[in-house]
Each structure stands twice: as structure tokens, then as C-alpha cells.
PDB file of C-alpha atoms in Angstrom:
ATOM      1  CA  UNK A   1     -58.669 -31.111  16.845  1.00 74.00           C
ATOM      2  CA  UNK A   2     -56.634 -31.776  19.990  1.00 89.00           C
ATOM      3  CA  UNK A   3     -54.555 -34.926  20.365  1.00 95.00           C
ATOM      4  CA  UNK A   4     -54.526 -35.996  24.020  1.00 97.00           C
ATOM      5  CA  UNK A   5     -51.801 -38.562  24.658  1.00 98.00           C
ATOM      6  CA  UNK A   6     -52.024 -40.400  27.962  1.00 98.00           C
ATOM      7  CA  UNK A   7     -49.431 -42.228  29.954  1.00 98.00           C
ATOM      8  CA  UNK A   8     -50.911 -45.448  31.372  1.00 98.00           C
ATOM      9  CA  UNK A   9     -49.387 -46.556  34.684  1.00 97.00           C
ATOM     10  CA  UNK A  10     -50.397 -44.172  37.446  1.00 97.00           C
ATOM     11  CA  UNK A  11     -52.223 -41.881  35.027  1.00 98.00           C
ATOM     12  CA  UNK A  12     -55.086 -44.090  33.794  1.00 98.00           C
ATOM     13  CA  UNK A  13     -54.564 -47.258  35.836  1.00 98.00           C
ATOM     14  CA  UNK A  14     -53.843 -47.347  39.549  1.00 97.00           C
ATOM     15  CA  UNK A  15     -50.781 -49.589  39.265  1.00 96.00           C
ATOM     16  CA  UNK A  16     -48.489 -48.260  42.000  1.00 95.00           C
ATOM     17  CA  UNK A  17     -49.224 -50.798  44.738  1.00 94.00           C
ATOM     18  CA  UNK A  18     -49.122 -53.774  42.367  1.00 96.00           C
ATOM     19  CA  UNK A  19     -45.859 -52.665  40.773  1.00 95.00           C
ATOM     20  CA  UNK A  20     -44.243 -52.136  44.180  1.00 95.00           C
ATOM     21  CA  UNK A  21     -45.300 -55.656  45.171  1.00 95.00           C
ATOM     22  CA  UNK A  22     -43.851 -57.069  41.936  1.00 96.00           C
ATOM     23  CA  UNK A  23     -40.538 -55.225  42.208  1.00 94.00           C
ATOM     24  CA  UNK A  24     -40.195 -56.290  45.838  1.00 95.00           C
ATOM     25  CA  UNK A  25     -40.615 -59.926  44.783  1.00 95.00           C
ATOM     26  CA  UNK A  26     -37.966 -59.423  42.101  1.00 94.00           C
ATOM     27  CA  UNK A  27     -35.550 -57.553  44.373  1.00 93.00           C
ATOM     28  CA  UNK A  28     -33.385 -60.606  45.238  1.00 92.00           C
ATOM     29  CA  UNK A  29     -32.978 -61.475  41.533  1.00 91.00           C
ATOM     30  CA  UNK A  30     -31.752 -57.991  40.643  1.00 90.00           C
ATOM     31  CA  UNK A  31     -29.750 -57.184  43.756  1.00 88.00           C
ATOM     32  CA  UNK A  32     -31.685 -54.278  45.223  1.00 90.00           C
ATOM     33  CA  UNK A  33     -33.425 -53.893  48.554  1.00 92.00           C
ATOM     34  CA  UNK A  34     -37.239 -53.997  48.759  1.00 94.00           C
ATOM     35  CA  UNK A  35     -39.184 -50.732  48.748  1.00 93.00           C
ATOM     36  CA  UNK A  36     -40.600 -49.783  52.137  1.00 95.00           C
ATOM     37  CA  UNK A  37     -43.424 -47.226  52.534  1.00 94.00           C
ATOM     38  CA  UNK A  38     -40.906 -44.618  53.748  1.00 95.00           C
ATOM     39  CA  UNK A  39     -38.574 -45.310  50.838  1.00 94.00           C
ATOM     40  CA  UNK A  40     -41.484 -45.071  48.397  1.00 95.00           C
ATOM     41  CA  UNK A  41     -42.427 -41.646  49.718  1.00 95.00           C
ATOM     42  CA  UNK A  42     -38.832 -40.532  49.285  1.00 96.00           C
ATOM     43  CA  UNK A  43     -38.611 -41.892  45.745  1.00 94.00           C
ATOM     44  CA  UNK A  44     -41.812 -40.072  44.820  1.00 95.00           C
ATOM     45  CA  UNK A  45     -40.168 -36.757  45.750  1.00 96.00           C
ATOM     46  CA  UNK A  46     -37.250 -37.205  43.325  1.00 95.00           C
ATOM     47  CA  UNK A  47     -36.767 -36.184  39.717  1.00 92.00           C
ATOM     48  CA  UNK A  48     -35.983 -38.862  37.138  1.00 89.00           C
ATOM     49  CA  UNK A  49     -32.271 -38.016  37.222  1.00 88.00           C
ATOM     50  CA  UNK A  50     -32.191 -38.158  41.012  1.00 92.00           C
ATOM     51  CA  UNK A  51     -34.128 -41.420  41.041  1.00 90.00           C
ATOM     52  CA  UNK A  52     -31.667 -43.075  38.672  1.00 86.00           C
ATOM     53  CA  UNK A  53     -28.773 -41.826  40.794  1.00 87.00           C
ATOM     54  CA  UNK A  54     -30.371 -43.266  43.937  1.00 87.00           C
ATOM     55  CA  UNK A  55     -31.187 -46.586  42.285  1.00 85.00           C
ATOM     56  CA  UNK A  56     -29.297 -49.660  43.460  1.00 85.00           C
ATOM     57  CA  UNK A  57     -29.677 -51.178  39.978  1.00 86.00           C
ATOM     58  CA  UNK A  58     -27.006 -50.529  37.331  1.00 83.00           C
ATOM     59  CA  UNK A  59     -28.522 -48.503  34.512  1.00 81.00           C
ATOM     60  CA  UNK A  60     -27.844 -51.210  31.907  1.00 84.00           C
ATOM     61  CA  UNK A  61     -30.012 -53.654  33.897  1.00 88.00           C
ATOM     62  CA  UNK A  62     -33.046 -51.344  34.111  1.00 87.00           C
ATOM     63  CA  UNK A  63     -34.522 -52.371  30.699  1.00 88.00           C
ATOM     64  CA  UNK A  64     -34.323 -56.041  31.713  1.00 91.00           C
ATOM     65  CA  UNK A  65     -36.118 -55.259  34.983  1.00 91.00           C
ATOM     66  CA  UNK A  66     -38.834 -53.315  33.153  1.00 91.00           C
ATOM     67  CA  UNK A  67     -39.479 -56.215  30.781  1.00 92.00           C
ATOM     68  CA  UNK A  68     -39.703 -58.612  33.720  1.00 95.00           C
ATOM     69  CA  UNK A  69     -42.127 -56.310  35.533  1.00 94.00           C
ATOM     70  CA  UNK A  70     -44.338 -56.165  32.421  1.00 94.00           C
ATOM     71  CA  UNK A  71     -44.414 -59.965  32.248  1.00 94.00           C
ATOM     72  CA  UNK A  72     -45.291 -60.267  35.922  1.00 95.00           C
ATOM     73  CA  UNK A  73     -47.933 -57.565  35.634  1.00 95.00           C
ATOM     74  CA  UNK A  74     -49.598 -59.550  32.857  1.00 94.00           C
ATOM     75  CA  UNK A  75     -50.590 -62.109  35.525  1.00 94.00           C
ATOM     76  CA  UNK A  76     -52.175 -59.425  37.708  1.00 93.00           C
ATOM     77  CA  UNK A  77     -53.563 -56.902  35.228  1.00 94.00           C
ATOM     78  CA  UNK A  78     -57.073 -58.167  35.969  1.00 93.00           C
ATOM     79  CA  UNK A  79     -56.673 -56.742  39.488  1.00 93.00           C
ATOM     80  CA  UNK A  80     -56.024 -53.185  38.319  1.00 96.00           C
ATOM     81  CA  UNK A  81     -58.616 -50.454  38.662  1.00 97.00           C
ATOM     82  CA  UNK A  82     -58.875 -47.087  36.890  1.00 98.00           C
ATOM     83  CA  UNK A  83     -58.060 -43.884  38.714  1.00 98.00           C
ATOM     84  CA  UNK A  84     -61.337 -42.901  40.443  1.00 96.00           C
ATOM     85  CA  UNK A  85     -63.606 -40.680  38.318  1.00 96.00           C
ATOM     86  CA  UNK A  86     -61.229 -40.794  35.326  1.00 98.00           C
ATOM     87  CA  UNK A  87     -63.316 -43.221  33.247  1.00 97.00           C
ATOM     88  CA  UNK A  88     -66.154 -40.721  32.896  1.00 97.00           C
ATOM     89  CA  UNK A  89     -63.716 -37.957  31.963  1.00 98.00           C
ATOM     90  CA  UNK A  90     -62.110 -40.115  29.259  1.00 98.00           C
ATOM     91  CA  UNK A  91     -65.497 -40.929  27.745  1.00 97.00           C
ATOM     92  CA  UNK A  92     -66.448 -37.253  27.797  1.00 97.00           C
ATOM     93  CA  UNK A  93     -63.195 -36.224  26.107  1.00 97.00           C
ATOM     94  CA  UNK A  94     -63.741 -38.848  23.414  1.00 96.00           C
ATOM     95  CA  UNK A  95     -67.326 -37.671  22.927  1.00 95.00           C
ATOM     96  CA  UNK A  96     -65.991 -34.156  22.320  1.00 94.00           C
ATOM     97  CA  UNK A  97     -64.106 -35.559  19.297  1.00 91.00           C
ATOM     98  CA  UNK A  98     -60.645 -35.232  20.799  1.00 94.00           C
ATOM     99  CA  UNK A  99     -58.187 -37.831  19.538  1.00 95.00           C
ATOM    100  CA  UNK A 100     -57.068 -39.941  22.498  1.00 98.00           C
ATOM    101  CA  UNK A 101     -53.921 -42.067  22.476  1.00 97.00           C
ATOM    102  CA  UNK A 102     -51.737 -43.902  24.961  1.00 98.00           C
ATOM    103  CA  UNK A 103     -47.924 -43.754  25.081  1.00 98.00           C
ATOM    104  CA  UNK A 104     -46.602 -46.039  27.798  1.00 96.00           C
ATOM    105  CA  UNK A 105     -43.754 -48.235  28.972  1.00 94.00           C
ATOM    106  CA  UNK A 106     -46.277 -50.971  29.684  1.00 96.00           C
ATOM    107  CA  UNK A 107     -47.087 -53.716  27.179  1.00 95.00           C
ATOM    108  CA  UNK A 108     -49.797 -53.621  24.531  1.00 96.00           C
ATOM    109  CA  UNK A 109     -51.378 -56.774  26.004  1.00 96.00           C
ATOM    110  CA  UNK A 110     -51.624 -55.324  29.511  1.00 96.00           C
ATOM    111  CA  UNK A 111     -53.038 -52.017  28.305  1.00 97.00           C
ATOM    112  CA  UNK A 112     -55.615 -53.561  25.946  1.00 97.00           C
ATOM    113  CA  UNK A 113     -56.735 -56.073  28.575  1.00 97.00           C
ATOM    114  CA  UNK A 114     -57.274 -53.248  31.062  1.00 97.00           C
ATOM    115  CA  UNK A 115     -59.127 -51.035  28.576  1.00 98.00           C
ATOM    116  CA  UNK A 116     -61.434 -53.864  27.512  1.00 97.00           C
ATOM    117  CA  UNK A 117     -62.223 -54.836  31.093  1.00 97.00           C
ATOM    118  CA  UNK A 118     -63.183 -51.290  32.013  1.00 97.00           C
ATOM    119  CA  UNK A 119     -65.029 -50.336  28.827  1.00 96.00           C
ATOM    120  CA  UNK A 120     -62.414 -47.912  27.555  1.00 97.00           C
ATOM    121  CA  UNK A 121     -61.175 -49.701  24.433  1.00 94.00           C
ATOM    122  CA  UNK A 122     -63.201 -47.539  22.018  1.00 95.00           C
ATOM    123  CA  UNK A 123     -62.000 -44.263  23.546  1.00 97.00           C
ATOM    124  CA  UNK A 124     -58.382 -44.608  22.426  1.00 97.00           C
ATOM    125  CA  UNK A 125     -57.394 -44.610  18.791  1.00 92.00           C
ATOM    126  CA  UNK A 126     -53.800 -45.771  19.107  1.00 95.00           C
ATOM    127  CA  UNK A 127     -51.576 -47.388  21.718  1.00 97.00           C
ATOM    128  CA  UNK A 128     -47.818 -46.840  21.640  1.00 97.00           C
ATOM    129  CA  UNK A 129     -46.469 -49.391  24.106  1.00 96.00           C
ATOM    130  CA  UNK A 130     -43.207 -50.935  25.349  1.00 94.00           C
ATOM    131  CA  UNK A 131     -41.470 -47.548  25.365  1.00 95.00           C
ATOM    132  CA  UNK A 132     -38.063 -47.490  27.033  1.00 89.00           C
ATOM    133  CA  UNK A 133     -37.491 -45.681  30.317  1.00 85.00           C
ATOM    134  CA  UNK A 134     -36.320 -42.492  28.584  1.00 86.00           C
ATOM    135  CA  UNK A 135     -37.828 -43.077  25.148  1.00 93.00           C
ATOM    136  CA  UNK A 136     -41.056 -41.087  25.293  1.00 96.00           C
ATOM    137  CA  UNK A 137     -39.664 -37.966  23.613  1.00 97.00           C
ATOM    138  CA  UNK A 138     -38.919 -39.962  20.477  1.00 96.00           C
ATOM    139  CA  UNK A 139     -42.435 -41.448  20.470  1.00 97.00           C
ATOM    140  CA  UNK A 140     -44.108 -38.056  20.944  1.00 97.00           C
ATOM    141  CA  UNK A 141     -42.119 -36.626  18.030  1.00 97.00           C
ATOM    142  CA  UNK A 142     -43.077 -39.637  15.922  1.00 96.00           C
ATOM    143  CA  UNK A 143     -46.774 -39.081  16.709  1.00 96.00           C
ATOM    144  CA  UNK A 144     -46.445 -35.453  15.647  1.00 96.00           C
ATOM    145  CA  UNK A 145     -44.678 -36.336  12.407  1.00 96.00           C
ATOM    146  CA  UNK A 146     -46.947 -39.221  11.377  1.00 94.00           C
ATOM    147  CA  UNK A 147     -50.119 -37.224  11.983  1.00 92.00           C
ATOM    148  CA  UNK A 148     -48.742 -33.933  10.576  1.00 93.00           C
ATOM    149  CA  UNK A 149     -49.686 -32.124  13.784  1.00 92.00           C
ATOM    150  CA  UNK A 150     -48.935 -28.648  14.989  1.00 90.00           C
ATOM    151  CA  UNK A 151     -47.312 -28.689  18.410  1.00 92.00           C
ATOM    152  CA  UNK A 152     -50.254 -26.669  19.778  1.00 90.00           C
ATOM    153  CA  UNK A 153     -52.588 -29.585  18.988  1.00 92.00           C
ATOM    154  CA  UNK A 154     -50.779 -32.002  21.287  1.00 95.00           C
ATOM    155  CA  UNK A 155     -50.979 -32.555  25.022  1.00 97.00           C
ATOM    156  CA  UNK A 156     -49.217 -35.304  26.925  1.00 98.00           C
ATOM    157  CA  UNK A 157     -50.762 -36.385  30.222  1.00 98.00           C
ATOM    158  CA  UNK A 158     -48.535 -38.169  32.726  1.00 98.00           C
ATOM    159  CA  UNK A 159     -47.800 -38.721  36.387  1.00 98.00           C
ATOM    160  CA  UNK A 160     -43.979 -38.771  36.522  1.00 97.00           C
ATOM    161  CA  UNK A 161     -41.254 -36.168  36.232  1.00 97.00           C
ATOM    162  CA  UNK A 162     -39.873 -38.084  33.246  1.00 96.00           C
ATOM    163  CA  UNK A 163     -43.190 -37.491  31.466  1.00 97.00           C
ATOM    164  CA  UNK A 164     -42.714 -33.752  31.922  1.00 98.00           C
ATOM    165  CA  UNK A 165     -39.126 -33.943  30.703  1.00 96.00           C
ATOM    166  CA  UNK A 166     -40.143 -35.962  27.634  1.00 97.00           C
ATOM    167  CA  UNK A 167     -42.911 -33.546  26.655  1.00 97.00           C
ATOM    168  CA  UNK A 168     -40.691 -30.511  27.161  1.00 97.00           C
ATOM    169  CA  UNK A 169     -37.976 -32.009  24.957  1.00 97.00           C
ATOM    170  CA  UNK A 170     -40.632 -32.647  22.307  1.00 97.00           C
ATOM    171  CA  UNK A 171     -41.850 -29.016  22.655  1.00 97.00           C
ATOM    172  CA  UNK A 172     -45.418 -30.008  23.479  1.00 96.00           C
ATOM    173  CA  UNK A 173     -47.569 -29.136  26.446  1.00 97.00           C
ATOM    174  CA  UNK A 174     -47.753 -31.480  29.402  1.00 98.00           C
ATOM    175  CA  UNK A 175     -50.517 -31.950  31.968  1.00 98.00           C
ATOM    176  CA  UNK A 176     -48.860 -33.455  35.036  1.00 98.00           C
ATOM    177  CA  UNK A 177     -51.291 -35.301  37.300  1.00 98.00           C
ATOM    178  CA  UNK A 178     -50.635 -35.557  41.024  1.00 98.00           C
ATOM    179  CA  UNK A 179     -52.574 -38.794  41.558  1.00 97.00           C
ATOM    180  CA  UNK A 180     -49.777 -41.087  40.285  1.00 97.00           C
ATOM    181  CA  UNK A 181     -46.158 -41.835  41.152  1.00 96.00           C
ATOM    182  CA  UNK A 182     -44.331 -38.501  41.454  1.00 97.00           C
ATOM    183  CA  UNK A 183     -45.367 -36.218  44.294  1.00 97.00           C
ATOM    184  CA  UNK A 184     -47.038 -32.909  43.557  1.00 97.00           C
ATOM    185  CA  UNK A 185     -43.986 -30.968  44.725  1.00 97.00           C
ATOM    186  CA  UNK A 186     -41.664 -33.005  42.470  1.00 97.00           C
ATOM    187  CA  UNK A 187     -43.953 -32.371  39.492  1.00 98.00           C
ATOM    188  CA  UNK A 188     -44.238 -28.664  40.251  1.00 97.00           C
ATOM    189  CA  UNK A 189     -40.458 -28.262  40.314  1.00 96.00           C
ATOM    190  CA  UNK A 190     -40.338 -29.414  36.677  1.00 96.00           C
ATOM    191  CA  UNK A 191     -42.711 -26.592  35.661  1.00 97.00           C
ATOM    192  CA  UNK A 192     -45.337 -28.507  33.650  1.00 98.00           C
ATOM    193  CA  UNK A 193     -47.764 -26.639  31.425  1.00 97.00           C
ATOM    194  CA  UNK A 194     -50.608 -27.734  33.710  1.00 98.00           C
ATOM    195  CA  UNK A 195     -50.580 -29.360  37.137  1.00 98.00           C
ATOM    196  CA  UNK A 196     -53.803 -31.249  37.868  1.00 98.00           C
ATOM    197  CA  UNK A 197     -55.104 -32.744  41.093  1.00 98.00           C
ATOM    198  CA  UNK A 198     -58.462 -34.125  39.941  1.00 98.00           C
ATOM    199  CA  UNK A 199     -59.470 -35.952  36.737  1.00 98.00           C
ATOM    200  CA  UNK A 200     -62.269 -33.490  35.907  1.00 97.00           C
ATOM    201  CA  UNK A 201     -59.632 -30.768  35.485  1.00 97.00           C
ATOM    202  CA  UNK A 202     -58.631 -32.472  32.226  1.00 97.00           C
ATOM    203  CA  UNK A 203     -61.882 -31.209  30.710  1.00 96.00           C
ATOM    204  CA  UNK A 204     -60.878 -27.625  31.470  1.00 94.00           C
ATOM    205  CA  UNK A 205     -57.442 -28.139  29.949  1.00 96.00           C
ATOM    206  CA  UNK A 206     -58.939 -29.673  26.796  1.00 94.00           C
ATOM    207  CA  UNK A 207     -61.264 -26.688  26.470  1.00 91.00           C
ATOM    208  CA  UNK A 208     -58.272 -24.372  26.844  1.00 90.00           C
ATOM    209  CA  UNK A 209     -56.471 -26.167  24.002  1.00 91.00           C
ATOM    210  CA  UNK A 210     -59.597 -25.974  21.826  1.00 86.00           C
ATOM    211  CA  UNK A 211     -59.821 -22.220  22.404  1.00 85.00           C
ATOM    212  CA  UNK A 212     -56.139 -21.773  21.590  1.00 83.00           C
ATOM    213  CA  UNK A 213     -56.550 -23.733  18.348  1.00 82.00           C
ATOM    214  CA  UNK A 214     -59.617 -21.717  17.333  1.00 79.00           C
ATOM    215  CA  UNK A 215     -57.770 -18.473  18.032  1.00 79.00           C
ATOM    216  CA  UNK A 216     -54.742 -19.614  16.043  1.00 73.00           C
ATOM    217  CA  UNK A 217     -56.948 -20.656  13.112  1.00 72.00           C
ATOM    218  CA  UNK A 218     -58.706 -17.289  13.074  1.00 75.00           C
ATOM    219  CA  UNK A 219     -55.386 -15.484  13.170  1.00 73.00           C
ATOM    220  CA  UNK A 220     -54.116 -17.488  10.198  1.00 67.00           C
ATOM    221  CA  UNK A 221     -57.343 -16.865   8.268  1.00 72.00           C
ATOM    222  CA  UNK A 222     -57.191 -13.152   8.984  1.00 72.00           C
ATOM    223  CA  UNK A 223     -53.612 -12.895   7.803  1.00 63.00           C
TER     224      UNK A 223
END
């Protein structure tokens, strides 16, 4: 059985525009300049390390900003829409008996509200929320340990270079999706296990994992 662990912002929910609007409103409080369309395009081309270096916010203030953004997003979560065509894919993956989870920096309230609104609450077994900016590796390892999983059973699905870095540090495969925050070229430079441009490609990747697990099981049985 494959465990498919999804990021939320930019991967399941189209949050980019709303989050940019929120951070621009908060810019005076945190001492950074608002994000223009040109600056956003530039930021999307950077790795996580480069993005932190370019940030006008001291690193120690980033967690406070993230918490504030989550609180502000709570007021606007009803405006969010799923990534086009992804809802059907999620339901199909769940129907194939894959275990679906979410591991996200967003809050449990925001994620559950979104899932309920869009009829996705039954597709996901567990939600791991409020993860720190660079804390996803620890969460992925915890999921593996608590569920006694082989690394080959796990796939993380995310839209940022930090998602790739987290999965690679946890030694699990990562499907990087180009429809979220990081640009396709930035994702490709991090050498993800899979680089996807359309939601339906997730079905192919899940089938690939199933085949790998069947082959590994047969090899163990034969030995």
C-alpha cells in the first residue's frame, strides 16, 4: 500500500494569490517591501536557501510571520479553490486504496475547512499541520516510524524546492508539481524523483509505486 503525503498550499489549494495579498498587507508590520509581480516571478525561480538569503525578514522573525499569515488566511480560506482537475485525481487515488495524508505549514483549521467545503475530507486519513518552515523532514520521518513503513511505500507531493529538500533528507521519493509556487526550472534543478505538470500524472506515479512494491514483495517471497 502506497502512502501519498501531500503538501497543501500550492499543491492542493490554489493559495498563491491570496497569500501574496496577505503578506503585502503585513509588509509594513514586518519591515519588508511588498511583492510585485516581477519580484514574485524572481522568487519563484529561487531555491529555499536562495530565497531565505534574499528575504528582507530576519530569519528569527519568519515563524512569527508564518503564524500571522495562517491567522489572516483563516478569514479568507472560504475563497480558496482547489487546483483545477486535482479533486477528481484525489478521489481516484483514494478509491484505489492508497493512504492519503497532508503535511503542511498551514493550520489544521484552514485545511479541514477547505477539505470540507470541496468534498475532500474523507479522502485524507491524517493531517499533519503547523509544520515549521524547514520542519517537514522531521514530520516525514515521524510518519514513516509511526506507521512502520518502508521508504519505498512513501511519496511526498509538493510544489516548493523545500519540499524536495525535505523528502530527499528523509530518503523518500518526491513528486514535485509545477503548478504551485516554485517554477518548473527551480524544481528541476533540485532533481526530484518525479516532476509533474498536470494533476492526472499523479495517477501514473501512483501506479509506478504500486508496481515497485509488488516487485519488491515478489523478490522477498522468492528469496
